[in-house]
Amino acid sequence: MQLILYSKPGCHLCEGLEEKIRAITAFSIDLEVRDIRTNEAWMRAYEFEIPVICALTATGTEQICPRISPRASVDQVARSLQTFYATIEPRDS
C-alpha cells in the first residue's frame, strides 16, 4: 500500500496519525510524508485540512482517503485504510 500523508511539522494531529500508520504491522505500507509548506499547491489545497492521507492508485494518481478520527486506534486506522484501499485498486476478474 502506497500512502502519502500531507502534513506540517508541529501538527499534533499529523504526528499522531503518522505514528499510528507506522505502527501498523498487519500489512505493508510505503508512507511518504509531505510537508505542505514546501509546495504552494499543497499549501493551498491542504492548509486547513491536514492531516490528509492519499493513496496512489494503480495508474499513479492520488486518491484522498476519508478523514480518520484522531481518536482512532492503530487497529481502527488499519481497518479504515484497508477498506479505503480496496475501493481504489483494480479488482481481479
PDB file of N, CA and C in Angstrom:
ATOM      1  N   MET A   1       0.846  -1.163   0.000  1.00  0.00           N
ATOM      2  CA  MET A   1       0.000   0.000   0.000  1.00  0.00           C
ATOM      3  C   MET A   1       0.899   1.234   0.000  1.00  0.00           C
ATOM      4  N   GLN A   2       0.691   2.105  -0.967  1.00  0.00           N
ATOM      5  CA  GLN A   2       1.470   3.333  -1.053  1.00  0.00           C
ATOM      6  C   GLN A   2       0.606   4.500  -0.608  1.00  0.00           C
ATOM      7  N   LEU A   3       1.039   5.177   0.456  1.00  0.00           N
ATOM      8  CA  LEU A   3       0.284   6.287   1.019  1.00  0.00           C
ATOM      9  C   LEU A   3       1.139   7.539   1.086  1.00  0.00           C
ATOM     10  N   ILE A   4       0.462   8.671   0.970  1.00  0.00           N
ATOM     11  CA  ILE A   4       1.083   9.974   1.146  1.00  0.00           C
ATOM     12  C   ILE A   4       0.342  10.656   2.293  1.00  0.00           C
ATOM     13  N   LEU A   5       1.083  11.199   3.236  1.00  0.00           N
ATOM     14  CA  LEU A   5       0.491  11.952   4.334  1.00  0.00           C
ATOM     15  C   LEU A   5       0.900  13.409   4.153  1.00  0.00           C
ATOM     16  N   TYR A   6      -0.086  14.259   3.855  1.00  0.00           N
ATOM     17  CA  TYR A   6       0.166  15.691   3.776  1.00  0.00           C
ATOM     18  C   TYR A   6       0.083  16.231   5.195  1.00  0.00           C
ATOM     19  N   SER A   7       1.131  16.954   5.586  1.00  0.00           N
ATOM     20  CA  SER A   7       1.331  17.295   6.976  1.00  0.00           C
ATOM     21  C   SER A   7       2.150  18.568   7.077  1.00  0.00           C
ATOM     22  N   LYS A   8       2.402  18.981   8.290  1.00  0.00           N
ATOM     23  CA  LYS A   8       3.412  20.016   8.533  1.00  0.00           C
ATOM     24  C   LYS A   8       3.965  19.812   9.931  1.00  0.00           C
ATOM     25  N   PRO A   9       5.225  20.156  10.136  1.00  0.00           N
ATOM     26  CA  PRO A   9       5.838  19.988  11.449  1.00  0.00           C
ATOM     27  C   PRO A   9       5.067  20.752  12.520  1.00  0.00           C
ATOM     28  N   GLY A  10       4.972  20.131  13.684  1.00  0.00           N
ATOM     29  CA  GLY A  10       4.301  20.764  14.804  1.00  0.00           C
ATOM     30  C   GLY A  10       2.804  20.505  14.862  1.00  0.00           C
ATOM     31  N   CYS A  11       2.261  19.831  13.871  1.00  0.00           N
ATOM     32  CA  CYS A  11       0.837  19.499  13.861  1.00  0.00           C
ATOM     33  C   CYS A  11       0.653  18.204  14.655  1.00  0.00           C
ATOM     34  N   HIS A  12       0.050  18.302  15.843  1.00  0.00           N
ATOM     35  CA  HIS A  12      -0.075  17.118  16.691  1.00  0.00           C
ATOM     36  C   HIS A  12      -1.002  16.069  16.080  1.00  0.00           C
ATOM     37  N   LEU A  13      -2.010  16.489  15.320  1.00  0.00           N
ATOM     38  CA  LEU A  13      -2.884  15.521  14.649  1.00  0.00           C
ATOM     39  C   LEU A  13      -2.110  14.753  13.571  1.00  0.00           C
ATOM     40  N   CYS A  14      -1.280  15.470  12.834  1.00  0.00           N
ATOM     41  CA  CYS A  14      -0.462  14.850  11.784  1.00  0.00           C
ATOM     42  C   CYS A  14       0.528  13.855  12.387  1.00  0.00           C
ATOM     43  N   GLU A  15       1.196  14.284  13.437  1.00  0.00           N
ATOM     44  CA  GLU A  15       2.190  13.426  14.077  1.00  0.00           C
ATOM     45  C   GLU A  15       1.542  12.186  14.674  1.00  0.00           C
ATOM     46  N   GLY A  16       0.365  12.351  15.284  1.00  0.00           N
ATOM     47  CA  GLY A  16      -0.342  11.213  15.859  1.00  0.00           C
ATOM     48  C   GLY A  16      -0.768  10.217  14.799  1.00  0.00           C
ATOM     49  N   LEU A  17      -1.284  10.717  13.673  1.00  0.00           N
ATOM     50  CA  LEU A  17      -1.705   9.825  12.598  1.00  0.00           C
ATOM     51  C   LEU A  17      -0.509   9.119  11.978  1.00  0.00           C
ATOM     52  N   GLU A  18       0.586   9.838  11.783  1.00  0.00           N
ATOM     53  CA  GLU A  18       1.788   9.208  11.238  1.00  0.00           C
ATOM     54  C   GLU A  18       2.265   8.079  12.156  1.00  0.00           C
ATOM     55  N   GLU A  19       2.282   8.315  13.458  1.00  0.00           N
ATOM     56  CA  GLU A  19       2.688   7.274  14.415  1.00  0.00           C
ATOM     57  C   GLU A  19       1.812   6.035  14.289  1.00  0.00           C
ATOM     58  N   LYS A  20       0.510   6.247  14.185  1.00  0.00           N
ATOM     59  CA  LYS A  20      -0.407   5.116  14.080  1.00  0.00           C
ATOM     60  C   LYS A  20      -0.208   4.359  12.773  1.00  0.00           C
ATOM     61  N   ILE A  21      -0.018   5.070  11.676  1.00  0.00           N
ATOM     62  CA  ILE A  21       0.215   4.397  10.398  1.00  0.00           C
ATOM     63  C   ILE A  21       1.501   3.575  10.457  1.00  0.00           C
ATOM     64  N   ARG A  22       2.542   4.154  11.020  1.00  0.00           N
ATOM     65  CA  ARG A  22       3.826   3.443  11.114  1.00  0.00           C
ATOM     66  C   ARG A  22       3.753   2.248  12.069  1.00  0.00           C
ATOM     67  N   ALA A  23       2.793   2.256  12.984  1.00  0.00           N
ATOM     68  CA  ALA A  23       2.635   1.146  13.940  1.00  0.00           C
ATOM     69  C   ALA A  23       1.858  -0.030  13.351  1.00  0.00           C
ATOM     70  N   ILE A  24       1.275   0.144  12.183  1.00  0.00           N
ATOM     71  CA  ILE A  24       0.503  -0.941  11.563  1.00  0.00           C
ATOM     72  C   ILE A  24       1.462  -2.027  11.093  1.00  0.00           C
ATOM     73  N   THR A  25       1.199  -3.248  11.548  1.00  0.00           N
ATOM     74  CA  THR A  25       2.063  -4.375  11.160  1.00  0.00           C
ATOM     75  C   THR A  25       1.302  -5.446  10.377  1.00  0.00           C
ATOM     76  N   ALA A  26      -0.005  -5.305  10.249  1.00  0.00           N
ATOM     77  CA  ALA A  26      -0.820  -6.326   9.578  1.00  0.00           C
ATOM     78  C   ALA A  26      -0.572  -6.386   8.078  1.00  0.00           C
ATOM     79  N   PHE A  27      -0.071  -5.291   7.511  1.00  0.00           N
ATOM     80  CA  PHE A  27       0.234  -5.246   6.080  1.00  0.00           C
ATOM     81  C   PHE A  27       1.296  -4.179   5.852  1.00  0.00           C
ATOM     82  N   SER A  28       1.894  -4.233   4.690  1.00  0.00           N
ATOM     83  CA  SER A  28       2.999  -3.337   4.364  1.00  0.00           C
ATOM     84  C   SER A  28       2.477  -1.984   3.869  1.00  0.00           C
ATOM     85  N   ILE A  29       3.066  -0.921   4.385  1.00  0.00           N
ATOM     86  CA  ILE A  29       2.705   0.432   3.965  1.00  0.00           C
ATOM     87  C   ILE A  29       3.981   1.182   3.604  1.00  0.00           C
ATOM     88  N   ASP A  30       3.978   1.736   2.404  1.00  0.00           N
ATOM     89  CA  ASP A  30       5.048   2.624   1.973  1.00  0.00           C
ATOM     90  C   ASP A  30       4.512   4.037   2.180  1.00  0.00           C
ATOM     91  N   LEU A  31       4.968   4.712   3.244  1.00  0.00           N
ATOM     92  CA  LEU A  31       4.432   6.017   3.623  1.00  0.00           C
ATOM     93  C   LEU A  31       5.411   7.126   3.263  1.00  0.00           C
ATOM     94  N   GLU A  32       4.910   8.094   2.518  1.00  0.00           N
ATOM     95  CA  GLU A  32       5.671   9.298   2.199  1.00  0.00           C
ATOM     96  C   GLU A  32       4.998  10.453   2.919  1.00  0.00           C
ATOM     97  N   VAL A  33       5.745  11.179   3.734  1.00  0.00           N
ATOM     98  CA  VAL A  33       5.203  12.335   4.446  1.00  0.00           C
ATOM     99  C   VAL A  33       5.638  13.586   3.694  1.00  0.00           C
ATOM    100  N   ARG A  34       4.653  14.400   3.321  1.00  0.00           N
ATOM    101  CA  ARG A  34       4.927  15.627   2.571  1.00  0.00           C
ATOM    102  C   ARG A  34       4.577  16.841   3.428  1.00  0.00           C
ATOM    103  N   ASP A  35       5.549  17.715   3.588  1.00  0.00           N
ATOM    104  CA  ASP A  35       5.371  18.966   4.321  1.00  0.00           C
ATOM    105  C   ASP A  35       4.694  19.959   3.378  1.00  0.00           C
ATOM    106  N   ILE A  36       3.463  20.340   3.681  1.00  0.00           N
ATOM    107  CA  ILE A  36       2.714  21.206   2.779  1.00  0.00           C
ATOM    108  C   ILE A  36       3.360  22.579   2.612  1.00  0.00           C
ATOM    109  N   ARG A  37       4.220  22.954   3.550  1.00  0.00           N
ATOM    110  CA  ARG A  37       4.866  24.274   3.450  1.00  0.00           C
ATOM    111  C   ARG A  37       5.908  24.332   2.341  1.00  0.00           C
ATOM    112  N   THR A  38       6.281  23.172   1.794  1.00  0.00           N
ATOM    113  CA  THR A  38       7.329  23.144   0.772  1.00  0.00           C
ATOM    114  C   THR A  38       6.790  23.253  -0.644  1.00  0.00           C
ATOM    115  N   ASN A  39       5.460  23.325  -0.786  1.00  0.00           N
ATOM    116  CA  ASN A  39       4.866  23.352  -2.118  1.00  0.00           C
ATOM    117  C   ASN A  39       3.606  24.214  -2.054  1.00  0.00           C
ATOM    118  N   GLU A  40       3.576  25.257  -2.861  1.00  0.00           N
ATOM    119  CA  GLU A  40       2.456  26.208  -2.828  1.00  0.00           C
ATOM    120  C   GLU A  40       1.115  25.535  -3.135  1.00  0.00           C
ATOM    121  N   ALA A  41       1.094  24.613  -4.069  1.00  0.00           N
ATOM    122  CA  ALA A  41      -0.156  23.918  -4.415  1.00  0.00           C
ATOM    123  C   ALA A  41      -0.648  23.072  -3.243  1.00  0.00           C
ATOM    124  N   TRP A  42       0.252  22.392  -2.570  1.00  0.00           N
ATOM    125  CA  TRP A  42      -0.133  21.585  -1.405  1.00  0.00           C
ATOM    126  C   TRP A  42      -0.661  22.492  -0.297  1.00  0.00           C
ATOM    127  N   MET A  43      -0.002  23.623  -0.132  1.00  0.00           N
ATOM    128  CA  MET A  43      -0.409  24.560   0.921  1.00  0.00           C
ATOM    129  C   MET A  43      -1.827  25.060   0.662  1.00  0.00           C
ATOM    130  N   ARG A  44      -2.101  25.457  -0.589  1.00  0.00           N
ATOM    131  CA  ARG A  44      -3.446  25.933  -0.926  1.00  0.00           C
ATOM    132  C   ARG A  44      -4.490  24.834  -0.745  1.00  0.00           C
ATOM    133  N   ALA A  45      -4.150  23.629  -1.145  1.00  0.00           N
ATOM    134  CA  ALA A  45      -5.114  22.530  -1.111  1.00  0.00           C
ATOM    135  C   ALA A  45      -5.387  22.011   0.296  1.00  0.00           C
ATOM    136  N   TYR A  46      -4.364  21.966   1.136  1.00  0.00           N
ATOM    137  CA  TYR A  46      -4.491  21.243   2.402  1.00  0.00           C
ATOM    138  C   TYR A  46      -4.252  22.061   3.662  1.00  0.00           C
ATOM    139  N   GLU A  47      -4.016  23.361   3.520  1.00  0.00           N
ATOM    140  CA  GLU A  47      -3.664  24.191   4.680  1.00  0.00           C
ATOM    141  C   GLU A  47      -4.628  24.028   5.855  1.00  0.00           C
ATOM    142  N   PHE A  48      -5.918  23.970   5.582  1.00  0.00           N
ATOM    143  CA  PHE A  48      -6.905  23.878   6.656  1.00  0.00           C
ATOM    144  C   PHE A  48      -7.486  22.479   6.801  1.00  0.00           C
ATOM    145  N   GLU A  49      -6.879  21.502   6.131  1.00  0.00           N
ATOM    146  CA  GLU A  49      -7.411  20.143   6.116  1.00  0.00           C
ATOM    147  C   GLU A  49      -6.490  19.099   6.751  1.00  0.00           C
ATOM    148  N   ILE A  50      -5.213  19.439   6.968  1.00  0.00           N
ATOM    149  CA  ILE A  50      -4.267  18.425   7.426  1.00  0.00           C
ATOM    150  C   ILE A  50      -4.685  17.843   8.762  1.00  0.00           C
ATOM    151  N   PRO A  51      -4.367  16.589   8.987  1.00  0.00           N
ATOM    152  CA  PRO A  51      -3.645  15.678   8.105  1.00  0.00           C
ATOM    153  C   PRO A  51      -4.552  15.114   7.009  1.00  0.00           C
ATOM    154  N   VAL A  52      -3.961  14.955   5.823  1.00  0.00           N
ATOM    155  CA  VAL A  52      -4.662  14.380   4.683  1.00  0.00           C
ATOM    156  C   VAL A  52      -3.861  13.173   4.213  1.00  0.00           C
ATOM    157  N   ILE A  53      -4.554  12.047   4.073  1.00  0.00           N
ATOM    158  CA  ILE A  53      -3.927  10.836   3.560  1.00  0.00           C
ATOM    159  C   ILE A  53      -4.404  10.623   2.136  1.00  0.00           C
ATOM    160  N   CYS A  54      -3.476  10.344   1.252  1.00  0.00           N
ATOM    161  CA  CYS A  54      -3.806   9.971  -0.117  1.00  0.00           C
ATOM    162  C   CYS A  54      -3.161   8.624  -0.405  1.00  0.00           C
ATOM    163  N   ALA A  55      -3.823   7.859  -1.242  1.00  0.00           N
ATOM    164  CA  ALA A  55      -3.260   6.592  -1.704  1.00  0.00           C
ATOM    165  C   ALA A  55      -2.923   6.755  -3.166  1.00  0.00           C
ATOM    166  N   LEU A  56      -1.847   6.106  -3.582  1.00  0.00           N
ATOM    167  CA  LEU A  56      -1.514   6.084  -5.002  1.00  0.00           C
ATOM    168  C   LEU A  56      -2.257   4.925  -5.643  1.00  0.00           C
ATOM    169  N   THR A  57      -2.980   5.223  -6.691  1.00  0.00           N
ATOM    170  CA  THR A  57      -3.733   4.189  -7.384  1.00  0.00           C
ATOM    171  C   THR A  57      -2.827   3.443  -8.352  1.00  0.00           C
ATOM    172  N   ALA A  58      -3.369   2.412  -8.968  1.00  0.00           N
ATOM    173  CA  ALA A  58      -2.610   1.621  -9.930  1.00  0.00           C
ATOM    174  C   ALA A  58      -2.149   2.469 -11.112  1.00  0.00           C
ATOM    175  N   THR A  59      -2.870   3.552 -11.411  1.00  0.00           N
ATOM    176  CA  THR A  59      -2.496   4.428 -12.521  1.00  0.00           C
ATOM    177  C   THR A  59      -1.566   5.561 -12.089  1.00  0.00           C
ATOM    178  N   GLY A  60      -1.232   5.598 -10.794  1.00  0.00           N
ATOM    179  CA  GLY A  60      -0.309   6.613 -10.297  1.00  0.00           C
ATOM    180  C   GLY A  60      -0.963   7.908  -9.864  1.00  0.00           C
ATOM    181  N   THR A  61      -2.279   7.963  -9.871  1.00  0.00           N
ATOM    182  CA  THR A  61      -2.962   9.167  -9.401  1.00  0.00           C
ATOM    183  C   THR A  61      -3.163   9.076  -7.888  1.00  0.00           C
ATOM    184  N   GLU A  62      -3.414  10.217  -7.275  1.00  0.00           N
ATOM    185  CA  GLU A  62      -3.667  10.263  -5.836  1.00  0.00           C
ATOM    186  C   GLU A  62      -5.164  10.262  -5.566  1.00  0.00           C
ATOM    187  N   GLN A  63      -5.564   9.433  -4.636  1.00  0.00           N
ATOM    188  CA  GLN A  63      -6.961   9.360  -4.216  1.00  0.00           C
ATOM    189  C   GLN A  63      -7.003   9.712  -2.731  1.00  0.00           C
ATOM    190  N   ILE A  64      -7.777  10.716  -2.370  1.00  0.00           N
ATOM    191  CA  ILE A  64      -7.847  11.157  -0.977  1.00  0.00           C
ATOM    192  C   ILE A  64      -8.684  10.187  -0.158  1.00  0.00           C
ATOM    193  N   CYS A  65      -8.115   9.779   0.948  1.00  0.00           N
ATOM    194  CA  CYS A  65      -8.771   8.878   1.888  1.00  0.00           C
ATOM    195  C   CYS A  65      -9.752   9.668   2.750  1.00  0.00           C
ATOM    196  N   PRO A  66     -10.912   9.093   3.058  1.00  0.00           N
ATOM    197  CA  PRO A  66     -11.803   9.767   4.002  1.00  0.00           C
ATOM    198  C   PRO A  66     -11.074  10.023   5.329  1.00  0.00           C
ATOM    199  N   ARG A  67     -11.419  11.136   5.959  1.00  0.00           N
ATOM    200  CA  ARG A  67     -10.753  11.530   7.202  1.00  0.00           C
ATOM    201  C   ARG A  67     -10.898  10.444   8.270  1.00  0.00           C
ATOM    202  N   ILE A  68      -9.793  10.197   8.950  1.00  0.00           N
ATOM    203  CA  ILE A  68      -9.760   9.209  10.036  1.00  0.00           C
ATOM    204  C   ILE A  68      -9.724   9.974  11.353  1.00  0.00           C
ATOM    205  N   SER A  69     -10.554   9.573  12.293  1.00  0.00           N
ATOM    206  CA  SER A  69     -10.629  10.253  13.582  1.00  0.00           C
ATOM    207  C   SER A  69      -9.275  10.233  14.288  1.00  0.00           C
ATOM    208  N   PRO A  70      -8.890  11.358  14.896  1.00  0.00           N
ATOM    209  CA  PRO A  70      -7.652  11.391  15.664  1.00  0.00           C
ATOM    210  C   PRO A  70      -7.692  10.446  16.866  1.00  0.00           C
ATOM    211  N   ARG A  71      -8.890  10.063  17.267  1.00  0.00           N
ATOM    212  CA  ARG A  71      -9.044   9.166  18.414  1.00  0.00           C
ATOM    213  C   ARG A  71      -9.024   7.695  18.003  1.00  0.00           C
ATOM    214  N   ALA A  72      -8.930   7.419  16.719  1.00  0.00           N
ATOM    215  CA  ALA A  72      -8.927   6.030  16.241  1.00  0.00           C
ATOM    216  C   ALA A  72      -7.688   5.302  16.748  1.00  0.00           C
ATOM    217  N   SER A  73      -7.870   4.038  17.059  1.00  0.00           N
ATOM    218  CA  SER A  73      -6.737   3.202  17.479  1.00  0.00           C
ATOM    219  C   SER A  73      -5.948   2.771  16.245  1.00  0.00           C
ATOM    220  N   VAL A  74      -4.794   2.181  16.459  1.00  0.00           N
ATOM    221  CA  VAL A  74      -3.990   1.670  15.355  1.00  0.00           C
ATOM    222  C   VAL A  74      -4.800   0.652  14.545  1.00  0.00           C
ATOM    223  N   ASP A  75      -5.516  -0.234  15.232  1.00  0.00           N
ATOM    224  CA  ASP A  75      -6.338  -1.234  14.532  1.00  0.00           C
ATOM    225  C   ASP A  75      -7.437  -0.578  13.707  1.00  0.00           C
ATOM    226  N   GLN A  76      -8.060   0.446  14.241  1.00  0.00           N
ATOM    227  CA  GLN A  76      -9.109   1.145  13.503  1.00  0.00           C
ATOM    228  C   GLN A  76      -8.540   1.863  12.285  1.00  0.00           C
ATOM    229  N   VAL A  77      -7.374   2.461  12.432  1.00  0.00           N
ATOM    230  CA  VAL A  77      -6.715   3.111  11.296  1.00  0.00           C
ATOM    231  C   VAL A  77      -6.405   2.065  10.225  1.00  0.00           C
ATOM    232  N   ALA A  78      -5.883   0.925  10.643  1.00  0.00           N
ATOM    233  CA  ALA A  78      -5.554  -0.142   9.692  1.00  0.00           C
ATOM    234  C   ALA A  78      -6.799  -0.599   8.940  1.00  0.00           C
ATOM    235  N   ARG A  79      -7.886  -0.823   9.656  1.00  0.00           N
ATOM    236  CA  ARG A  79      -9.134  -1.265   9.001  1.00  0.00           C
ATOM    237  C   ARG A  79      -9.652  -0.201   8.033  1.00  0.00           C
ATOM    238  N   SER A  80      -9.604   1.056   8.443  1.00  0.00           N
ATOM    239  CA  SER A  80     -10.060   2.149   7.568  1.00  0.00           C
ATOM    240  C   SER A  80      -9.227   2.211   6.296  1.00  0.00           C
ATOM    241  N   LEU A  81      -7.920   2.088   6.440  1.00  0.00           N
ATOM    242  CA  LEU A  81      -7.048   2.141   5.276  1.00  0.00           C
ATOM    243  C   LEU A  81      -7.275   0.952   4.343  1.00  0.00           C
ATOM    244  N   GLN A  82      -7.440  -0.238   4.908  1.00  0.00           N
ATOM    245  CA  GLN A  82      -7.701  -1.421   4.081  1.00  0.00           C
ATOM    246  C   GLN A  82      -9.014  -1.282   3.325  1.00  0.00           C
ATOM    247  N   THR A  83     -10.043  -0.837   4.002  1.00  0.00           N
ATOM    248  CA  THR A  83     -11.344  -0.665   3.366  1.00  0.00           C
ATOM    249  C   THR A  83     -11.256   0.358   2.240  1.00  0.00           C
ATOM    250  N   PHE A  84     -10.630   1.483   2.519  1.00  0.00           N
ATOM    251  CA  PHE A  84     -10.466   2.522   1.511  1.00  0.00           C
ATOM    252  C   PHE A  84      -9.630   2.023   0.338  1.00  0.00           C
ATOM    253  N   TYR A  85      -8.508   1.398   0.616  1.00  0.00           N
ATOM    254  CA  TYR A  85      -7.592   0.965  -0.440  1.00  0.00           C
ATOM    255  C   TYR A  85      -8.263  -0.049  -1.354  1.00  0.00           C
ATOM    256  N   ALA A  86      -9.104  -0.901  -0.810  1.00  0.00           N
ATOM    257  CA  ALA A  86      -9.800  -1.909  -1.617  1.00  0.00           C
ATOM    258  C   ALA A  86     -10.721  -1.249  -2.646  1.00  0.00           C
ATOM    259  N   THR A  87     -11.188  -0.047  -2.383  1.00  0.00           N
ATOM    260  CA  THR A  87     -12.101   0.621  -3.315  1.00  0.00           C
ATOM    261  C   THR A  87     -11.386   1.290  -4.462  1.00  0.00           C
ATOM    262  N   ILE A  88     -10.085   1.504  -4.363  1.00  0.00           N
ATOM    263  CA  ILE A  88      -9.373   2.221  -5.428  1.00  0.00           C
ATOM    264  C   ILE A  88      -8.498   1.339  -6.281  1.00  0.00           C
ATOM    265  N   GLU A  89      -8.169   0.158  -5.801  1.00  0.00           N
ATOM    266  CA  GLU A  89      -7.324  -0.748  -6.564  1.00  0.00           C
ATOM    267  C   GLU A  89      -8.166  -1.550  -7.551  1.00  0.00           C
ATOM    268  N   PRO A  90      -7.631  -1.832  -8.733  1.00  0.00           N
ATOM    269  CA  PRO A  90      -8.393  -2.659  -9.675  1.00  0.00           C
ATOM    270  C   PRO A  90      -8.592  -4.053  -9.106  1.00  0.00           C
ATOM    271  N   ARG A  91      -9.746  -4.580  -9.322  1.00  0.00           N
ATOM    272  CA  ARG A  91     -10.057  -5.908  -8.809  1.00  0.00           C
ATOM    273  C   ARG A  91      -9.805  -6.948  -9.881  1.00  0.00           C
ATOM    274  N   ASP A  92      -9.382  -8.138  -9.439  1.00  0.00           N
ATOM    275  CA  ASP A  92      -9.190  -9.233 -10.382  1.00  0.00           C
ATOM    276  C   ASP A  92     -10.532  -9.707 -10.893  1.00  0.00           C
ATOM    277  N   SER A  93     -10.573 -10.054 -12.170  1.00  0.00           N
ATOM    278  CA  SER A  93     -11.838 -10.527 -12.750  1.00  0.00           C
ATOM    279  C   SER A  93     -12.099 -11.964 -12.401  1.00  0.00           C
TER     280      SER A  93
END
